PDB file of C-alpha atoms in Angstrom:
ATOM      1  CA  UNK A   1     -88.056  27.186 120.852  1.00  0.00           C
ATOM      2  CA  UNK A   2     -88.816  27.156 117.478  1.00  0.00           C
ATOM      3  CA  UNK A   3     -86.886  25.518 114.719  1.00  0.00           C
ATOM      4  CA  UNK A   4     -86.038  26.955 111.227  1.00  0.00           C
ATOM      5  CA  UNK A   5     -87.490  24.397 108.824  1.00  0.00           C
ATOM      6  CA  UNK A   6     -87.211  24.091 104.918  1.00  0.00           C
ATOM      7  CA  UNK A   7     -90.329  22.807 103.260  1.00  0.00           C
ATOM      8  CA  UNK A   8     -89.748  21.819  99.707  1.00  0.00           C
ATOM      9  CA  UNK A   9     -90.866  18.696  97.547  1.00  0.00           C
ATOM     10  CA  UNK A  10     -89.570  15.047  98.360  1.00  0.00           C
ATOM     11  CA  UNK A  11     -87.158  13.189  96.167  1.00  0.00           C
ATOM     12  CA  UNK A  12     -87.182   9.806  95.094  1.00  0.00           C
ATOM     13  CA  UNK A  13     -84.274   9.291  97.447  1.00  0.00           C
ATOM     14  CA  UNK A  14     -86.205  10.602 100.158  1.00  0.00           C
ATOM     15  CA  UNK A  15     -88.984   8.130 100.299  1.00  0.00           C
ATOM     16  CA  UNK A  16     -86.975   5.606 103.023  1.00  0.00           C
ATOM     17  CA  UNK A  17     -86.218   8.607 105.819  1.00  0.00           C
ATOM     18  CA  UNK A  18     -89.969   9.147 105.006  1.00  0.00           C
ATOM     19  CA  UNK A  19     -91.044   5.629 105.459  1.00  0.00           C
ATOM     20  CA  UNK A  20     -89.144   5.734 108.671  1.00  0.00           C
ATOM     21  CA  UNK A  21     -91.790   8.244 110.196  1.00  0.00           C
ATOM     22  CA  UNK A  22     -94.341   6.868 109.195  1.00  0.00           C
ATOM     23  CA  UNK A  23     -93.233   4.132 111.108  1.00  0.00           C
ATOM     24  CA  UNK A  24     -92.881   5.934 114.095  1.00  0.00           C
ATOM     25  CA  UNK A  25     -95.751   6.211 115.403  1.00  0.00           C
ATOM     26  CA  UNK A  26     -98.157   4.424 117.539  1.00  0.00           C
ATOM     27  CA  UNK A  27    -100.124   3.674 114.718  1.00  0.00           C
ATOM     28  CA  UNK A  28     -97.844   3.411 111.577  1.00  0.00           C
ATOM     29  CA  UNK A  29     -95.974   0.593 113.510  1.00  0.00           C
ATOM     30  CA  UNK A  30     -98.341  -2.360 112.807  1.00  0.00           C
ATOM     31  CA  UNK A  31     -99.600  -0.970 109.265  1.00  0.00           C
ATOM     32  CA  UNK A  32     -96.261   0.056 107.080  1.00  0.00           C
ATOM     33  CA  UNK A  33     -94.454  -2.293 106.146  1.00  0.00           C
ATOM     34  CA  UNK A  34     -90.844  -3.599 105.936  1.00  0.00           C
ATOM     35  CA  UNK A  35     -90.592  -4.092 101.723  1.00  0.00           C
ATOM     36  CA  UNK A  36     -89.811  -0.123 100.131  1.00  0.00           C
ATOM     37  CA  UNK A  37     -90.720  -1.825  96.548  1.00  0.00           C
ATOM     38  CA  UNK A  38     -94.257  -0.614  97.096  1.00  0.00           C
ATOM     39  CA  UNK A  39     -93.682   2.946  98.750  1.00  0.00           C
ATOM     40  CA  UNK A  40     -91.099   3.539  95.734  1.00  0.00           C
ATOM     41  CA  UNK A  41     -94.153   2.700  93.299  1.00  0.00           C
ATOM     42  CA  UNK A  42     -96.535   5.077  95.187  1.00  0.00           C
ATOM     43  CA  UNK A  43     -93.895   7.926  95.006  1.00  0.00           C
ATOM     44  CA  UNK A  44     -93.758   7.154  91.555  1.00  0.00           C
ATOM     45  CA  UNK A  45     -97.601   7.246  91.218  1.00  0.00           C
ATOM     46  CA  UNK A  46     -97.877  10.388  92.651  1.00  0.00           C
ATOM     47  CA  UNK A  47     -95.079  12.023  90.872  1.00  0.00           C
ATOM     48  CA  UNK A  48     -97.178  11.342  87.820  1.00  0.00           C
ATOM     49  CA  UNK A  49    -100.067  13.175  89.394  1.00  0.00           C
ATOM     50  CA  UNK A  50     -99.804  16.752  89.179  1.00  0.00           C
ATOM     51  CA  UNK A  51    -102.361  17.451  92.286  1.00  0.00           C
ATOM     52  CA  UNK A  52    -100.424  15.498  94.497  1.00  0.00           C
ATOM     53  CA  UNK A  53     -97.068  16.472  96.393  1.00  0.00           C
ATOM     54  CA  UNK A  54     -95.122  14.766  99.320  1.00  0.00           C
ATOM     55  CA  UNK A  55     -93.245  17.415 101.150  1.00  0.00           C
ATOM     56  CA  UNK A  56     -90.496  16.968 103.475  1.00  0.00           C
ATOM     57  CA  UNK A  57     -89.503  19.098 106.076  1.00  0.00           C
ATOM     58  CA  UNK A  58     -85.014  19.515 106.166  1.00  0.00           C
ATOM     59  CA  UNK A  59     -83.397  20.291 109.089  1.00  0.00           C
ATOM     60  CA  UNK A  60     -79.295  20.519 107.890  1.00  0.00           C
ATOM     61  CA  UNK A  61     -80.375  18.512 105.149  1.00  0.00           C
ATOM     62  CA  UNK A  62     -82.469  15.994 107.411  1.00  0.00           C
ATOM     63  CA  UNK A  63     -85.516  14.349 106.744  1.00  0.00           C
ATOM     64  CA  UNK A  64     -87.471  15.460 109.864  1.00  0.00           C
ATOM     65  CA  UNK A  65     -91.345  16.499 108.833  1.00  0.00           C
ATOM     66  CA  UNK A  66     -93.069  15.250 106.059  1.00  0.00           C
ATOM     67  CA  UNK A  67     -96.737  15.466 104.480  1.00  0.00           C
ATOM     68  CA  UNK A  68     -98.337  14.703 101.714  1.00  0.00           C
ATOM     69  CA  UNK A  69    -100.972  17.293 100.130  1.00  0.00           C
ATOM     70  CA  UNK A  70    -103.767  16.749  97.295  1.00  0.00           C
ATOM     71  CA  UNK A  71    -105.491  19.771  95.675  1.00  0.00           C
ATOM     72  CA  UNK A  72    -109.086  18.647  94.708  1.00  0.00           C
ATOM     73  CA  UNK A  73    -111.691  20.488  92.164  1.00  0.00           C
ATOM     74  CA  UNK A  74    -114.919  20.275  93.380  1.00  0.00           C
ATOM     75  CA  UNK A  75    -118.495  21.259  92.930  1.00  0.00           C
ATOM     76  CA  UNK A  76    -119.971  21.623  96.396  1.00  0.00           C
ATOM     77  CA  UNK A  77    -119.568  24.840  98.489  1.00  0.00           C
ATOM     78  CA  UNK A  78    -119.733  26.921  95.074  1.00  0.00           C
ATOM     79  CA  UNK A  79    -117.454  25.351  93.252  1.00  0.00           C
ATOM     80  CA  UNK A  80    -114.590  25.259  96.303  1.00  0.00           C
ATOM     81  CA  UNK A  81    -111.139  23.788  95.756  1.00  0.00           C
ATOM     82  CA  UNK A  82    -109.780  21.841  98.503  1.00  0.00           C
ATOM     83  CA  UNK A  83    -106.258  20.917  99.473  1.00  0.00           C
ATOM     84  CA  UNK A  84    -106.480  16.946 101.594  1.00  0.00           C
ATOM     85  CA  UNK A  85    -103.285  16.736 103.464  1.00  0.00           C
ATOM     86  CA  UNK A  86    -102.671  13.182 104.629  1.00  0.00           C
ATOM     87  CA  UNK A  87     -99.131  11.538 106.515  1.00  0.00           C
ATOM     88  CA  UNK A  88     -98.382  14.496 108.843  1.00  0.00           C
ATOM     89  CA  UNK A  89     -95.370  13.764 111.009  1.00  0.00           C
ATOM     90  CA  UNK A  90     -92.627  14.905 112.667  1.00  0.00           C
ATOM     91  CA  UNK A  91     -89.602  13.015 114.010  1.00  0.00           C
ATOM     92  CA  UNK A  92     -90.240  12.320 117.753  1.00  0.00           C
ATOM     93  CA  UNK A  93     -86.867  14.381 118.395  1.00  0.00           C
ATOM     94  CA  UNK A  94     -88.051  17.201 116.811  1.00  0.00           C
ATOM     95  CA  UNK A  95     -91.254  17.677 118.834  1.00  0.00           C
ATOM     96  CA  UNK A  96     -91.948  20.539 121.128  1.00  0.00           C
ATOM     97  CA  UNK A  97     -89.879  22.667 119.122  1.00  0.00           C
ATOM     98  CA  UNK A  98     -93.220  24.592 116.600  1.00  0.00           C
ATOM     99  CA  UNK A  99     -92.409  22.392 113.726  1.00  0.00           C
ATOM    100  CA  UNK A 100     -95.972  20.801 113.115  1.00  0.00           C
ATOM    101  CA  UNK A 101     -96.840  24.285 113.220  1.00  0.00           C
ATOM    102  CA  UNK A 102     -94.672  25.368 110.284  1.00  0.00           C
ATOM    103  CA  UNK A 103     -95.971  22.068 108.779  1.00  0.00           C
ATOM    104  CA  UNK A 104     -99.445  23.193 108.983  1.00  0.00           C
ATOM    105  CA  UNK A 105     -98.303  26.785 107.421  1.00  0.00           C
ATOM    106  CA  UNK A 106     -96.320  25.623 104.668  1.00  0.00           C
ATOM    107  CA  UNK A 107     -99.609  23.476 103.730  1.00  0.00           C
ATOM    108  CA  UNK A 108    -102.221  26.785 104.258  1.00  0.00           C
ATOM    109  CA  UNK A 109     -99.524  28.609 101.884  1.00  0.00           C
ATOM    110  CA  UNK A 110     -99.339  26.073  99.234  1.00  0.00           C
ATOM    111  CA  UNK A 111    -103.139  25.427  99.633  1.00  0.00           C
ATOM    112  CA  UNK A 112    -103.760  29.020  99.363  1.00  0.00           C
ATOM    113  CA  UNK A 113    -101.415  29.206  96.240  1.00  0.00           C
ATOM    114  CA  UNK A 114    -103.219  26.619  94.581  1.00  0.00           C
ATOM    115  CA  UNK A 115    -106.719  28.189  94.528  1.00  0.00           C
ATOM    116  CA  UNK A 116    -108.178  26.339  97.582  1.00  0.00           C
ATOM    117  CA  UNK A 117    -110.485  27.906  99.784  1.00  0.00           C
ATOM    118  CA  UNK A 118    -110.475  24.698 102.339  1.00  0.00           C
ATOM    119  CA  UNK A 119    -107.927  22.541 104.258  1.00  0.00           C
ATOM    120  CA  UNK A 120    -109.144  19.220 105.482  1.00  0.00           C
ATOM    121  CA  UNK A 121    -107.716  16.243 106.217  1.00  0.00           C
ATOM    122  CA  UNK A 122    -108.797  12.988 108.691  1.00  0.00           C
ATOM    123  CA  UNK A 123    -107.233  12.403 112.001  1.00  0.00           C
ATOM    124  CA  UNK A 124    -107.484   8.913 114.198  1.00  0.00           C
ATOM    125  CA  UNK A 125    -109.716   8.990 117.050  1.00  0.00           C
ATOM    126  CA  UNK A 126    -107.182   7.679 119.319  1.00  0.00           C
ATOM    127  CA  UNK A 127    -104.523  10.539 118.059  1.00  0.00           C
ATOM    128  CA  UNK A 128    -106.028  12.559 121.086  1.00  0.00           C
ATOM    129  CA  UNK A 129    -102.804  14.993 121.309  1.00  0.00           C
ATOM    130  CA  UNK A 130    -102.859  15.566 117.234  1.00  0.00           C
ATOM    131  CA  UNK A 131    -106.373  16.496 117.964  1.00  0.00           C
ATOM    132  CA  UNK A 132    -105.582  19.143 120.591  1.00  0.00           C
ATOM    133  CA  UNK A 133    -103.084  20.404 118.277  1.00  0.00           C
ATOM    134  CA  UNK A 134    -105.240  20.750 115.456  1.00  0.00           C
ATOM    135  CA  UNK A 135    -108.076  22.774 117.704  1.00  0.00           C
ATOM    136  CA  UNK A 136    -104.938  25.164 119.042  1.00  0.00           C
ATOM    137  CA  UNK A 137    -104.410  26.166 115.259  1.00  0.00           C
ATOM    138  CA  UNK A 138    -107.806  26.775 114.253  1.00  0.00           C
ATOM    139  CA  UNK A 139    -109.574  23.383 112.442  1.00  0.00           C
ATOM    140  CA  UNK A 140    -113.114  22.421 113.680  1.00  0.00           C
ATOM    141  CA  UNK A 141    -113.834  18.953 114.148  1.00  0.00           C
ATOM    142  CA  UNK A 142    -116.956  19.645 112.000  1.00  0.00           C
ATOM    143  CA  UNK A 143    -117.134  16.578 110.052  1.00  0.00           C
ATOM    144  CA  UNK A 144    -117.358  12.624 110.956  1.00  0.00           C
ATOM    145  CA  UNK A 145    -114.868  10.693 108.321  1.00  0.00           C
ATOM    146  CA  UNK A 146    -115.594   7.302 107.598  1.00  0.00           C
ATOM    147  CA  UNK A 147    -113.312   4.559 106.079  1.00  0.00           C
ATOM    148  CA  UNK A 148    -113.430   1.367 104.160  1.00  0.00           C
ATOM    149  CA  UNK A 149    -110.846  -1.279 103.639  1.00  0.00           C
ATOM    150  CA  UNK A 150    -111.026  -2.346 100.184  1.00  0.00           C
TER     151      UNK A 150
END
């Protein structure tokens, strides 16, 4: 079944039902914290940013998607602009139901409306069903990402 989802820009307001998926998951749970100081800050950051968007997903006015997406000018691949979409989740209820798929539309669209010829975007290793996911809608695994703690 799928749902009928309404993509649109977070608000400030947002940022705790937000914080709570990012949470949610098998990863998020030992490296979020518990203080929303910090997250408030970083939605304030990128608010100041005009490349950068956080974009919830409302079901009846419920927090139940999110993603954040970052168009970047570049000079490789002639000149290509890229959109980096980063925090992709969906509410464990809300699974099953297409919604990561109308996630991963509403990103292509606004990518697309931004000038970008290229979505990318990391994935953990261990996220093994994300990864299936990703294949069934079309990305290659083309790339190996490395990170750094600073």
């Amino acid at each position: 079944m799928t749902a009928t989802v309404a993509f649109r820009e977070a608000r400030r307001d947002e940022v705790p039902a937000i914080l709570a998926l990012l949470r949610d998951d098998m990863l998020g749970q030992g490296r979020e914290g518990d203080y929303l100081a910090p997250y408030l800050a970083a939605y304030d950051a990128m608010q100041a940013e005009a490349a950068n968007h956080l974009i919830v997903g409302l079901i009846d006015a419920q927090v139940i998607a999110c993603y954040q997406i970052t168009f970047i000018a570049g000079l490789s691949l002639s000149a290509a602009r890229r959109a980096q979409i980063e925090g992709v989740r969906v509410r464990p209820d809300q699974r099953g139901r297409r919604i990561g798929e109308a996630l991963i539309r509403d990103a292509e669209a606004r990518a697309r409306t931004a000038g970008c010829t290229l979505l990318q975007f990391t994935t953990n290793r261990s996220r093994t069903e994300a990864h299936r996911f990703y294949d069934r809608l079309g990305f290659t695994p083309s790339h190996i990402g490395y990170k750094k703690s600073l």
